[in-house]
Amino acid sequence: MKPLLTAIREGRLYLDGGMGSMLQAAGLPEGRLPDVWGGENPQAVQAIHRAYLEAGCRLITTNTFGTTAPKVEPYGYTVAQVMSAAVANVRAAMDQAGVAEAYVCADIGPTGKLLRPYGDLDFEEAVARFAAPIRAAEEAGADCILIETMSDLYEMKAAVVAAKENCSLPILASLIFDGSGKLLTGGSPQAAVALLEGLGVDVIGLNCGLGPQEMAPVFRQLWEAASVPLLLQPNAGLPRSEGGKTVYDVTPADYAAQMAELAPMATLLGGCCGTTPAHLAALIQATKDLPLPEVTWKDTLLISSYCQAVALDGHDPVVIGERINPTGKKKLQAALRAGDMDYVLNEAFQQEEAGAHILDVNVGLPGLDEPTVLTQTVEAIQAVTGLPLQLDTSNPEAMEAALRRYNGKPLINSVNGKEESLAAILPLVKKYGGGLVCLTLDDNGIPADAEGRLAIAQKILRRAEAMGISRRELLLDGLTMPVSAGGDNAKVTLETIRRAKAELGVKTALGVSNVSFGLPQREVLNQSFFTQALQAGLDGAIINPKSGAMMGAYHAYRALQGLDSQCQTYMEAIQHITPTAPAPAAASPAPTAPAAPAASGEATLCHAVCKGLKEAAAAQAKALAEEGRDILDIINGELVPALDQVGQGFERGTLFLPQLLMSAEAAKGAFQVLQGYLPAGESQGEPQILLATVQGDIHDIGKNIVKVLLESYRFRVLDLGKDVPPETIVAAAQARKIPLVGLSALMTTTAPAMAETIRQLRQAGLACKIVVGGAVITQDYARQIGADCYAPDAMATVHYAQEVLEG
Ligand code: B1M
C-alpha cells in the first residue's frame, strides 16, 4: 500500500461519514462514552466501519473522538486500551470487507474545555491530554492522526504540537466553523491556514457544524489561502430537533450533488454528523471521476493571532509597532520589573489604535528572567488584542517558551548568520512555525556593503530551505545603521532591500528609526528614510505607530502607490495626523482586529472592563469607591453597562468569546473590590434564601452581585452556583426548608430551565416564594412561568426579600 501522503498527492481519497448516530442506532446506551462502548461491543463498531468500506471509503476513522484520560479512565480503561481496541476494530472490518488497502485515521477530538486564560485548561495539560492517544495510535498501527472538530485554534495548536512530539504519522487537522464563518473563539479561515501551515500539518480541513452549502464560503477561503491539500467533511445539512431527536435533512443524492460543487477544491472528501454509508456511496459515485484539485503554492506570508491573519504579500507593506521594547524607555522598564502588565497592555492598545498591524514584544532587561517574563507578556497581550505579535529576543530559551505558548503564528525576531543562532532558531521555526526575520550579520559583524549582507542572507536562506523552511517564511532585515556614523549607511540598507527582493525573492523587514541616531529632529530623517525604504521594497516596517510623521509617510506611500483603493485609508487617517503629532486613530489596511468597544487609553472602569483589563478594573473600582460613590451606583452605572457593550459587540460579531471571557473576569475582579465596601454578611443560622443560576447557564456575575447585596443586608444565603439542575434546587430547598428561592437565567435558551425548575418546586409542594431575574427575564415571562416576583436588579431582590422574610 502506498504511504498515505503519496496517495493524497496522487488521487482523491474518501474518508467515512457519521459515527455517533450510527452507534446510537446500533444500541449505544445514553450516557455511555461511545469510545468505551465500541471497545466493549466490537461487532457493532466493525459493522459500521465495514459499511463505510463497502461504500468505497478508504480512510476509516477510529471510534476515539473522546479518548483522553479524564474521559476513559472513570470507566476503568486506559487510553492505550481504548485506542488499540478501536484501531483493531478498523482492521477487523477491513478483513471482513475484503479491503486490504485502506488507511486507519486515529481520531482525536477536542477536550471540551477552553484553554487558559479563557478557560481553566493549561496549554501544557492540553498537550499532555492529546499526547496519550496519539502515542497509543502509532503504537497500535494507525496510519495518520485526524485531529477534528476543533473550534479553537489554541486547542488545535496543542493537539498538533502533541502529534509532532509523540508520533511520526501524517497529521490531518480539521476545524468546525460556525455559520458566521468564524471559529467559536473568533478564528478566521486565514488565521487557521497560517497557524496550521506554520505547524506543518499535511492536510487542513473542515468538518461538522454545517452542511455542504453552508460550509462552502469558508471552504473557498481556505482554498484561496492554503498551499496544502484540503479535506471536507460536512454534516448532512443543519441539524434540527424533531420530537426530541436530532435530524438532518440532506439526502444522499443532494449531499452528493452539493459536494460535487466543492470537489474541485477538496482532495479528501467524507462526511460528518447525519451522513451514512448511503451518503458516502452517493458522494463517491458523483465525484470519483472529477478532476483532482490542483493545490497551488501561495507566496504570501501569513502571520496570525488567535483570530486573524495579517498578509505580507511582498507588495503592500505592514506596520510592526516597536513600542513594547524597554530599550531607552524608563517607564516600560519599571513596569516590566514590577510586573505591571496593564502598562504593557495599554502600550499595545495605543499602537493598535494608531494602526499597527503586528506588535513587536521585547522584554530584554538585565536581571529579568526572560523566558518567564516574555511568555507572561505574550500571554497577557494575546488575551486582550487580536493583533499578531512579533517575538523579539536573542535568548533562544525565551524564544521557545514564548513560541510554544503563542496563540497563532508569530513573526520571529530573529536569526542571523552565526552558526549558534542558526542552530538554535531554525529548529524552532520548523517546529512551531513563524515568519522569520533574518538579520544580515554574522561572527564578523555587519558587512559594510550590500554584497556582504546579501551573502549572509543567502547562507541563512540555504540553511532554512535545507531544513524544509520555505523562503516564503523569511524576511530579510538589511539592518539600519545611523547616517551620523557613515554617509553611505542608509544607501547600503536601501540597496540591500532592493537586491534582496530582486535577487533572492524574499520579503524584507527593517527597524527604521536607528537611521537618525545621534542627530537632531530625528523624525524628519526617519520619515524620509522610511519612505525610501518602502520605495525600495520594505514589507514589514518596525516603526513607532504613535508617530504621526511615520504613519503619515506610510499612508501617503500606500495612496501614491495605488495600494489604497480611492485613498480611503489615507483620507481617514490623515484627519488625525500632523507631521510630528502622536498617534492617529487610523483604519487599518490589513485585516483588522475585532473592533474595540471603548475609546482609546481612557482610564475608566467601563474601559477597563471592555478591554478585559483585570487589574485596571479593580483599581478603577477601588478609586470610585474611595471617592465615596455609592456602590450600587458603580455596579449599575459602570459595570453592567460595560458588560452590555461587550455583549452587543459579541452579538454583532465584532467581539468573540475570548474577549467576552476577559471582560467577565475584569468585571468579577472589580466586583470583588466593591464587595469589600459593602457591610459584611450574616453567616450564622439556617439559610433563608437559596440562589442558583439555572441548568445549562454558566452566567453568574449577576447572581453573585445579588448574593453579596442580600448578604450585606444581613440575609443568610445558600448559593448553589451556576448550571444547577432543577432536581438539585428542589432537593436543597426541601432539605433546608428554604423560604425564598432566587433563580437567575441570562439566555433565551436557558429561560425554559427556569420554568422547569419552578414547575418542579411547585410540584414538590414547597411553600417557598420564588424570585427570578437575569437579562432575558421580563415581568411577563416571570408571571407566565409562575414566579412570585421578577427582580430587574439586585436591589429589587433585596426589597422583595425584606417583604417576604421581614414582613
Ligand atoms: Co454570555 N451571553 N455566553 N458569557 N454573556 C450573553 C448573556 C448574551 C446576551 C450576549 C449576546 O449575544 N449579546 C448571549 C445570550 C444570547 C441568548 O439569549 N441566547 C450570550 C451567549 C450566547 C453566551 C455563550 C453561548 C457564548 C458561546 O459560548 N458561544 C456562552 C454561554 C455558556 C452557557 O451559559 N452555557 C456565554 C459565555 C459567557 C462568558 C462565560 C464569557 C461570560 C459569563 C461569565 C460569568 O458570568 N461568570 C459571558 C458574559 C459576561 C455575557 C454578557 C456580556 C454579560 C452578562 C453579565 O454578567 N452581565 C451577556 C450580555 C449581556 O447581558 N449584556 C452575555 C452583568 C450582570 C451584572 O447583569 O446578569 O443581568 P445580569 O444581572 C443583573 C440583573 O439581571 C439582576 O441583577 C443583576 C445585577 O443588577 N439579576 C437578578 C440577575 N440574576 C438575578 C436573579 C435574581 C434577581 C435579579 O433573583 C435571584
mmCIF file of N, CA, C and O in Angstrom, residues 568-628:
data_model
loop_
_atom_site.group_PDB
_atom_site.id
_atom_site.type_symbol
_atom_site.label_atom_id
_atom_site.label_comp_id
_atom_site.label_asym_id
_atom_site.label_seq_id
_atom_site.Cartn_x
_atom_site.Cartn_y
_atom_site.Cartn_z
ATOM 1 N N GLN A 568 -9.010 55.719 0.500
ATOM 2 C CA GLN A 568 -9.922 55.673 1.644
ATOM 3 C C GLN A 568 -9.181 55.728 2.972
ATOM 4 O O GLN A 568 -9.509 56.518 3.847
ATOM 5 N N THR A 569 -8.179 54.855 3.104
ATOM 6 C CA THR A 569 -7.470 54.774 4.381
ATOM 7 C C THR A 569 -6.713 56.069 4.641
ATOM 8 O O THR A 569 -6.687 56.592 5.744
ATOM 9 N N TYR A 570 -6.108 56.596 3.574
ATOM 10 C CA TYR A 570 -5.358 57.843 3.721
ATOM 11 C C TYR A 570 -6.274 58.950 4.226
ATOM 12 O O TYR A 570 -5.955 59.669 5.171
ATOM 13 N N MET A 571 -7.446 59.059 3.600
ATOM 14 C CA MET A 571 -8.348 60.158 3.966
ATOM 15 C C MET A 571 -8.795 60.044 5.414
ATOM 16 O O MET A 571 -8.882 61.037 6.125
ATOM 17 N N GLU A 572 -9.023 58.834 5.822
ATOM 18 C CA GLU A 572 -9.465 58.655 7.206
ATOM 19 C C GLU A 572 -8.326 58.959 8.173
ATOM 20 O O GLU A 572 -8.485 59.672 9.157
ATOM 21 N N ALA A 573 -7.143 58.434 7.846
ATOM 22 C CA ALA A 573 -6.013 58.579 8.763
ATOM 23 C C ALA A 573 -5.522 60.011 8.850
ATOM 24 O O ALA A 573 -5.193 60.506 9.923
ATOM 25 N N ILE A 574 -5.520 60.710 7.725
ATOM 26 C CA ILE A 574 -4.847 61.999 7.673
ATOM 27 C C ILE A 574 -5.570 63.063 8.493
ATOM 28 O O ILE A 574 -4.979 64.047 8.921
ATOM 29 N N GLN A 575 -6.856 62.814 8.736
ATOM 30 C CA GLN A 575 -7.595 63.771 9.570
ATOM 31 C C GLN A 575 -6.943 63.926 10.936
ATOM 32 O O GLN A 575 -7.058 64.951 11.584
ATOM 33 N N HIS A 576 -6.279 62.888 11.389
ATOM 34 C CA HIS A 576 -5.722 62.907 12.746
ATOM 35 C C HIS A 576 -4.225 63.188 12.748
ATOM 36 O O HIS A 576 -3.602 63.195 13.781
ATOM 37 N N ILE A 577 -3.643 63.360 11.581
ATOM 38 C CA ILE A 577 -2.179 63.416 11.526
ATOM 39 C C ILE A 577 -1.664 64.844 11.351
ATOM 40 O O ILE A 577 -2.117 65.568 10.481
ATOM 41 N N THR A 578 -0.721 65.211 12.221
ATOM 42 C CA THR A 578 0.123 66.366 11.924
ATOM 43 C C THR A 578 1.535 65.810 11.926
ATOM 44 O O THR A 578 1.810 64.825 12.613
ATOM 45 N N PRO A 579 2.435 66.434 11.152
ATOM 46 C CA PRO A 579 3.710 65.775 10.893
ATOM 47 C C PRO A 579 4.419 65.194 12.110
ATOM 48 O O PRO A 579 5.030 64.150 12.018
ATOM 49 N N THR A 580 4.360 65.880 13.258
ATOM 50 C CA THR A 580 5.069 65.320 14.405
ATOM 51 C C THR A 580 4.126 64.952 15.536
ATOM 52 O O THR A 580 4.540 64.727 16.663
ATOM 53 N N ALA A 581 2.839 64.939 15.224
ATOM 54 C CA ALA A 581 1.863 64.658 16.293
ATOM 55 C C ALA A 581 1.887 63.193 16.681
ATOM 56 O O ALA A 581 2.290 62.352 15.898
ATOM 57 N N PRO A 582 1.424 62.896 17.882
ATOM 58 C CA PRO A 582 1.325 61.499 18.266
ATOM 59 C C PRO A 582 0.233 60.786 17.473
ATOM 60 O O PRO A 582 -0.461 61.388 16.668
ATOM 61 N N ALA A 583 0.112 59.553 17.788
ATOM 62 C CA ALA A 583 -0.684 58.598 17.017
ATOM 63 C C ALA A 583 -2.024 59.056 16.495
ATOM 64 O O ALA A 583 -2.844 59.565 17.242
ATOM 65 N N PRO A 584 -2.284 58.807 15.218
ATOM 66 C CA PRO A 584 -3.643 58.962 14.717
ATOM 67 C C PRO A 584 -4.420 57.689 14.967
ATOM 68 O O PRO A 584 -3.827 56.628 15.085
ATOM 69 N N ALA A 585 -5.725 57.812 15.007
ATOM 70 C CA ALA A 585 -6.526 56.579 15.062
ATOM 71 C C ALA A 585 -6.903 56.272 13.631
ATOM 72 O O ALA A 585 -7.756 56.919 13.055
ATOM 73 N N ALA A 586 -6.182 55.332 13.014
ATOM 74 C CA ALA A 586 -6.362 55.118 11.584
ATOM 75 C C ALA A 586 -7.000 53.792 11.294
ATOM 76 O O ALA A 586 -6.739 52.815 11.972
ATOM 77 N N ALA A 587 -7.795 53.786 10.248
ATOM 78 C CA ALA A 587 -8.308 52.488 9.784
ATOM 79 C C ALA A 587 -7.123 51.709 9.251
ATOM 80 O O ALA A 587 -6.179 52.268 8.713
ATOM 81 N N SER A 588 -7.160 50.425 9.425
ATOM 82 C CA SER A 588 -6.016 49.608 9.062
ATOM 83 C C SER A 588 -6.240 48.948 7.714
ATOM 84 O O SER A 588 -7.305 48.411 7.461
ATOM 85 N N PRO A 589 -5.261 48.972 6.812
ATOM 86 C CA PRO A 589 -5.464 48.335 5.522
ATOM 87 C C PRO A 589 -5.423 46.813 5.604
ATOM 88 O O PRO A 589 -6.059 46.144 4.828
ATOM 89 N N ALA A 590 -4.654 46.298 6.540
ATOM 90 C CA ALA A 590 -4.591 44.843 6.684
ATOM 91 C C ALA A 590 -5.829 44.400 7.459
ATOM 92 O O ALA A 590 -6.531 45.230 8.021
ATOM 93 N N PRO A 591 -6.125 43.078 7.495
ATOM 94 C CA PRO A 591 -7.313 42.635 8.223
ATOM 95 C C PRO A 591 -7.297 43.198 9.641
ATOM 96 O O PRO A 591 -6.276 43.147 10.317
ATOM 97 N N THR A 592 -8.405 43.742 10.037
ATOM 98 C CA THR A 592 -8.412 44.415 11.330
ATOM 99 C C THR A 592 -8.777 43.469 12.458
ATOM 100 O O THR A 592 -9.451 42.479 12.256
ATOM 101 N N ALA A 593 -8.344 43.839 13.647
ATOM 102 C CA ALA A 593 -8.714 43.093 14.845
ATOM 103 C C ALA A 593 -10.190 43.348 15.120
ATOM 104 O O ALA A 593 -10.753 44.325 14.638
ATOM 105 N N PRO A 594 -10.828 42.479 15.908
ATOM 106 C CA PRO A 594 -12.202 42.747 16.290
ATOM 107 C C PRO A 594 -12.295 44.146 16.893
ATOM 108 O O PRO A 594 -11.408 44.550 17.638
ATOM 109 N N ALA A 595 -13.364 44.866 16.522
ATOM 110 C CA ALA A 595 -13.462 46.254 16.959
ATOM 111 C C ALA A 595 -13.416 46.366 18.469
ATOM 112 O O ALA A 595 -14.053 45.606 19.181
ATOM 113 N N ALA A 596 -12.631 47.331 18.932
ATOM 114 C CA ALA A 596 -12.567 47.555 20.374
ATOM 115 C C ALA A 596 -13.812 48.290 20.803
ATOM 116 O O ALA A 596 -14.274 49.187 20.114
ATOM 117 N N PRO A 597 -14.385 47.915 21.929
ATOM 118 C CA PRO A 597 -15.646 48.515 22.303
ATOM 119 C C PRO A 597 -15.538 49.886 22.954
ATOM 120 O O PRO A 597 -16.532 50.551 23.122
ATOM 121 N N ALA A 598 -14.358 50.307 23.350
ATOM 122 C CA ALA A 598 -14.286 51.591 24.036
ATOM 123 C C ALA A 598 -13.219 52.473 23.421
ATOM 124 O O ALA A 598 -12.342 52.018 22.706
ATOM 125 N N ALA A 599 -13.303 53.759 23.703
ATOM 126 C CA ALA A 599 -12.343 54.706 23.148
ATOM 127 C C ALA A 599 -10.964 54.485 23.753
ATOM 128 O O ALA A 599 -10.800 53.813 24.757
ATOM 129 N N SER A 600 -9.966 55.089 23.114
ATOM 130 C CA SER A 600 -8.576 54.782 23.460
ATOM 131 C C SER A 600 -8.145 55.304 24.830
ATOM 132 O O SER A 600 -8.557 56.370 25.264
ATOM 133 N N GLY A 601 -7.265 54.512 25.438
ATOM 134 C CA GLY A 601 -6.499 54.937 26.591
ATOM 135 C C GLY A 601 -7.264 55.526 27.768
ATOM 136 O O GLY A 601 -6.657 56.005 28.707
ATOM 137 N N GLU A 602 -8.597 55.559 27.743
ATOM 138 C CA GLU A 602 -9.320 56.164 28.851
ATOM 139 C C GLU A 602 -9.177 55.295 30.094
ATOM 140 O O GLU A 602 -9.391 54.098 30.026
ATOM 141 N N ALA A 603 -8.846 55.943 31.206
ATOM 142 C CA ALA A 603 -8.752 55.168 32.441
ATOM 143 C C ALA A 603 -10.100 55.218 33.142
ATOM 144 O O ALA A 603 -10.294 55.983 34.082
ATOM 145 N N THR A 604 -11.061 54.462 32.658
ATOM 146 C CA THR A 604 -12.347 54.376 33.342
ATOM 147 C C THR A 604 -12.634 52.913 33.629
ATOM 148 O O THR A 604 -12.075 52.022 32.988
ATOM 149 N N LEU A 605 -13.557 52.703 34.565
ATOM 150 C CA LEU A 605 -13.924 51.325 34.889
ATOM 151 C C LEU A 605 -14.538 50.662 33.657
ATOM 152 O O LEU A 605 -14.236 49.510 33.330
ATOM 153 N N CYS A 606 -15.356 51.427 32.946
ATOM 154 C CA CYS A 606 -16.015 50.884 31.762
ATOM 155 C C CYS A 606 -14.959 50.449 30.734
ATOM 156 O O CYS A 606 -15.016 49.343 30.187
ATOM 157 N N HIS A 607 -13.967 51.310 30.497
ATOM 158 C CA HIS A 607 -12.910 50.989 29.528
ATOM 159 C C HIS A 607 -12.165 49.732 29.955
ATOM 160 O O HIS A 607 -11.911 48.828 29.152
ATOM 161 N N ALA A 608 -11.817 49.666 31.256
ATOM 162 C CA ALA A 608 -11.045 48.511 31.738
ATOM 163 C C ALA A 608 -11.834 47.223 31.565
ATOM 164 O O ALA A 608 -11.286 46.200 31.141
ATOM 165 N N VAL A 609 -13.131 47.262 31.846
ATOM 166 C CA VAL A 609 -13.940 46.041 31.699
ATOM 167 C C VAL A 609 -14.070 45.685 30.217
ATOM 168 O O VAL A 609 -13.894 44.540 29.820
ATOM 169 N N CYS A 610 -14.334 46.701 29.399
ATOM 170 C CA CYS A 610 -14.491 46.431 27.959
ATOM 171 C C CYS A 610 -13.226 45.826 27.373
ATOM 172 O O CYS A 610 -13.279 44.959 26.510
ATOM 173 N N LYS A 611 -12.080 46.291 27.828
ATOM 174 C CA LYS A 611 -10.814 45.798 27.275
ATOM 175 C C LYS A 611 -10.339 44.528 27.978
ATOM 176 O O LYS A 611 -9.313 43.965 27.615
ATOM 177 N N GLY A 612 -11.035 44.127 29.040
ATOM 178 C CA GLY A 612 -10.642 42.912 29.747
ATOM 179 C C GLY A 612 -9.407 43.108 30.613
ATOM 180 O O GLY A 612 -8.643 42.171 30.820
ATOM 181 N N LEU A 613 -9.197 44.322 31.136
ATOM 182 C CA LEU A 613 -8.016 44.598 31.972
ATOM 183 C C LEU A 613 -8.388 44.388 33.438
ATOM 184 O O LEU A 613 -8.990 45.253 34.075
ATOM 185 N N LYS A 614 -8.005 43.239 33.966
ATOM 186 C CA LYS A 614 -8.453 42.853 35.299
ATOM 187 C C LYS A 614 -7.912 43.786 36.385
ATOM 188 O O LYS A 614 -8.663 44.292 37.220
ATOM 189 N N GLU A 615 -6.593 44.009 36.341
ATOM 190 C CA GLU A 615 -6.001 44.838 37.401
ATOM 191 C C GLU A 615 -6.506 46.273 37.314
ATOM 192 O O GLU A 615 -6.811 46.910 38.328
ATOM 193 N N ALA A 616 -6.596 46.802 36.103
ATOM 194 C CA ALA A 616 -7.067 48.182 35.942
ATOM 195 C C ALA A 616 -8.516 48.294 36.407
ATOM 196 O O ALA A 616 -8.896 49.278 37.045
ATOM 197 N N ALA A 617 -9.329 47.280 36.127
ATOM 198 C CA ALA A 617 -10.736 47.324 36.532
ATOM 199 C C ALA A 617 -10.835 47.364 38.060
ATOM 200 O O ALA A 617 -11.605 48.137 38.633
ATOM 201 N N ALA A 618 -10.011 46.536 38.710
ATOM 202 C CA ALA A 618 -10.027 46.517 40.174
ATOM 203 C C ALA A 618 -9.574 47.878 40.714
ATOM 204 O O ALA A 618 -10.180 48.427 41.652
ATOM 205 N N ALA A 619 -8.535 48.443 40.093
ATOM 206 C CA ALA A 619 -8.017 49.728 40.570
ATOM 207 C C ALA A 619 -9.056 50.832 40.373
ATOM 208 O O ALA A 619 -9.263 51.687 41.253
ATOM 209 N N GLN A 620 -9.726 50.816 39.215
ATOM 210 C CA GLN A 620 -10.742 51.838 38.954
ATOM 211 C C GLN A 620 -11.919 51.707 39.921
ATOM 212 O O GLN A 620 -12.460 52.692 40.403
ATOM 213 N N ALA A 621 -12.305 50.461 40.189
ATOM 214 C CA ALA A 621 -13.422 50.240 41.112
ATOM 215 C C ALA A 621 -13.053 50.782 42.494
ATOM 216 O O ALA A 621 -13.858 51.450 43.158
ATOM 217 N N LYS A 622 -11.824 50.515 42.891
ATOM 218 C CA LYS A 622 -11.365 50.988 44.205
ATOM 219 C C LYS A 622 -11.391 52.527 44.237
ATOM 220 O O LYS A 622 -11.874 53.123 45.199
ATOM 221 N N ALA A 623 -10.880 53.138 43.169
ATOM 222 C CA ALA A 623 -10.828 54.596 43.137
ATOM 223 C C ALA A 623 -12.234 55.184 43.257
ATOM 224 O O ALA A 623 -12.462 56.137 44.026
ATOM 225 N N LEU A 624 -13.187 54.601 42.535
ATOM 226 C CA LEU A 624 -14.563 55.129 42.587
ATOM 227 C C LEU A 624 -15.163 54.951 43.982
ATOM 228 O O LEU A 624 -15.824 55.850 44.509
ATOM 229 N N ALA A 625 -14.912 53.787 44.568
ATOM 230 C CA ALA A 625 -15.448 53.533 45.902
ATOM 231 C C ALA A 625 -14.817 54.486 46.922
ATOM 232 O O ALA A 625 -15.500 55.022 47.796
ATOM 233 N N GLU A 626 -13.514 54.727 46.772
ATOM 234 C CA GLU A 626 -12.807 55.625 47.706
ATOM 235 C C GLU A 626 -13.315 57.062 47.577
ATOM 236 O O GLU A 626 -13.321 57.816 48.533
ATOM 237 N N GLU A 627 -13.743 57.408 46.342
ATOM 238 C CA GLU A 627 -14.304 58.757 46.140
ATOM 239 C C GLU A 627 -15.618 58.921 46.892
ATOM 240 O O GLU A 627 -16.179 59.996 46.962
ATOM 241 N N GLY A 628 -16.146 57.803 47.373
ATOM 242 C CA GLY A 628 -17.392 57.853 48.137
ATOM 243 C C GLY A 628 -18.615 57.607 47.279
ATOM 244 O O GLY A 628 -19.753 57.816 47.705
#
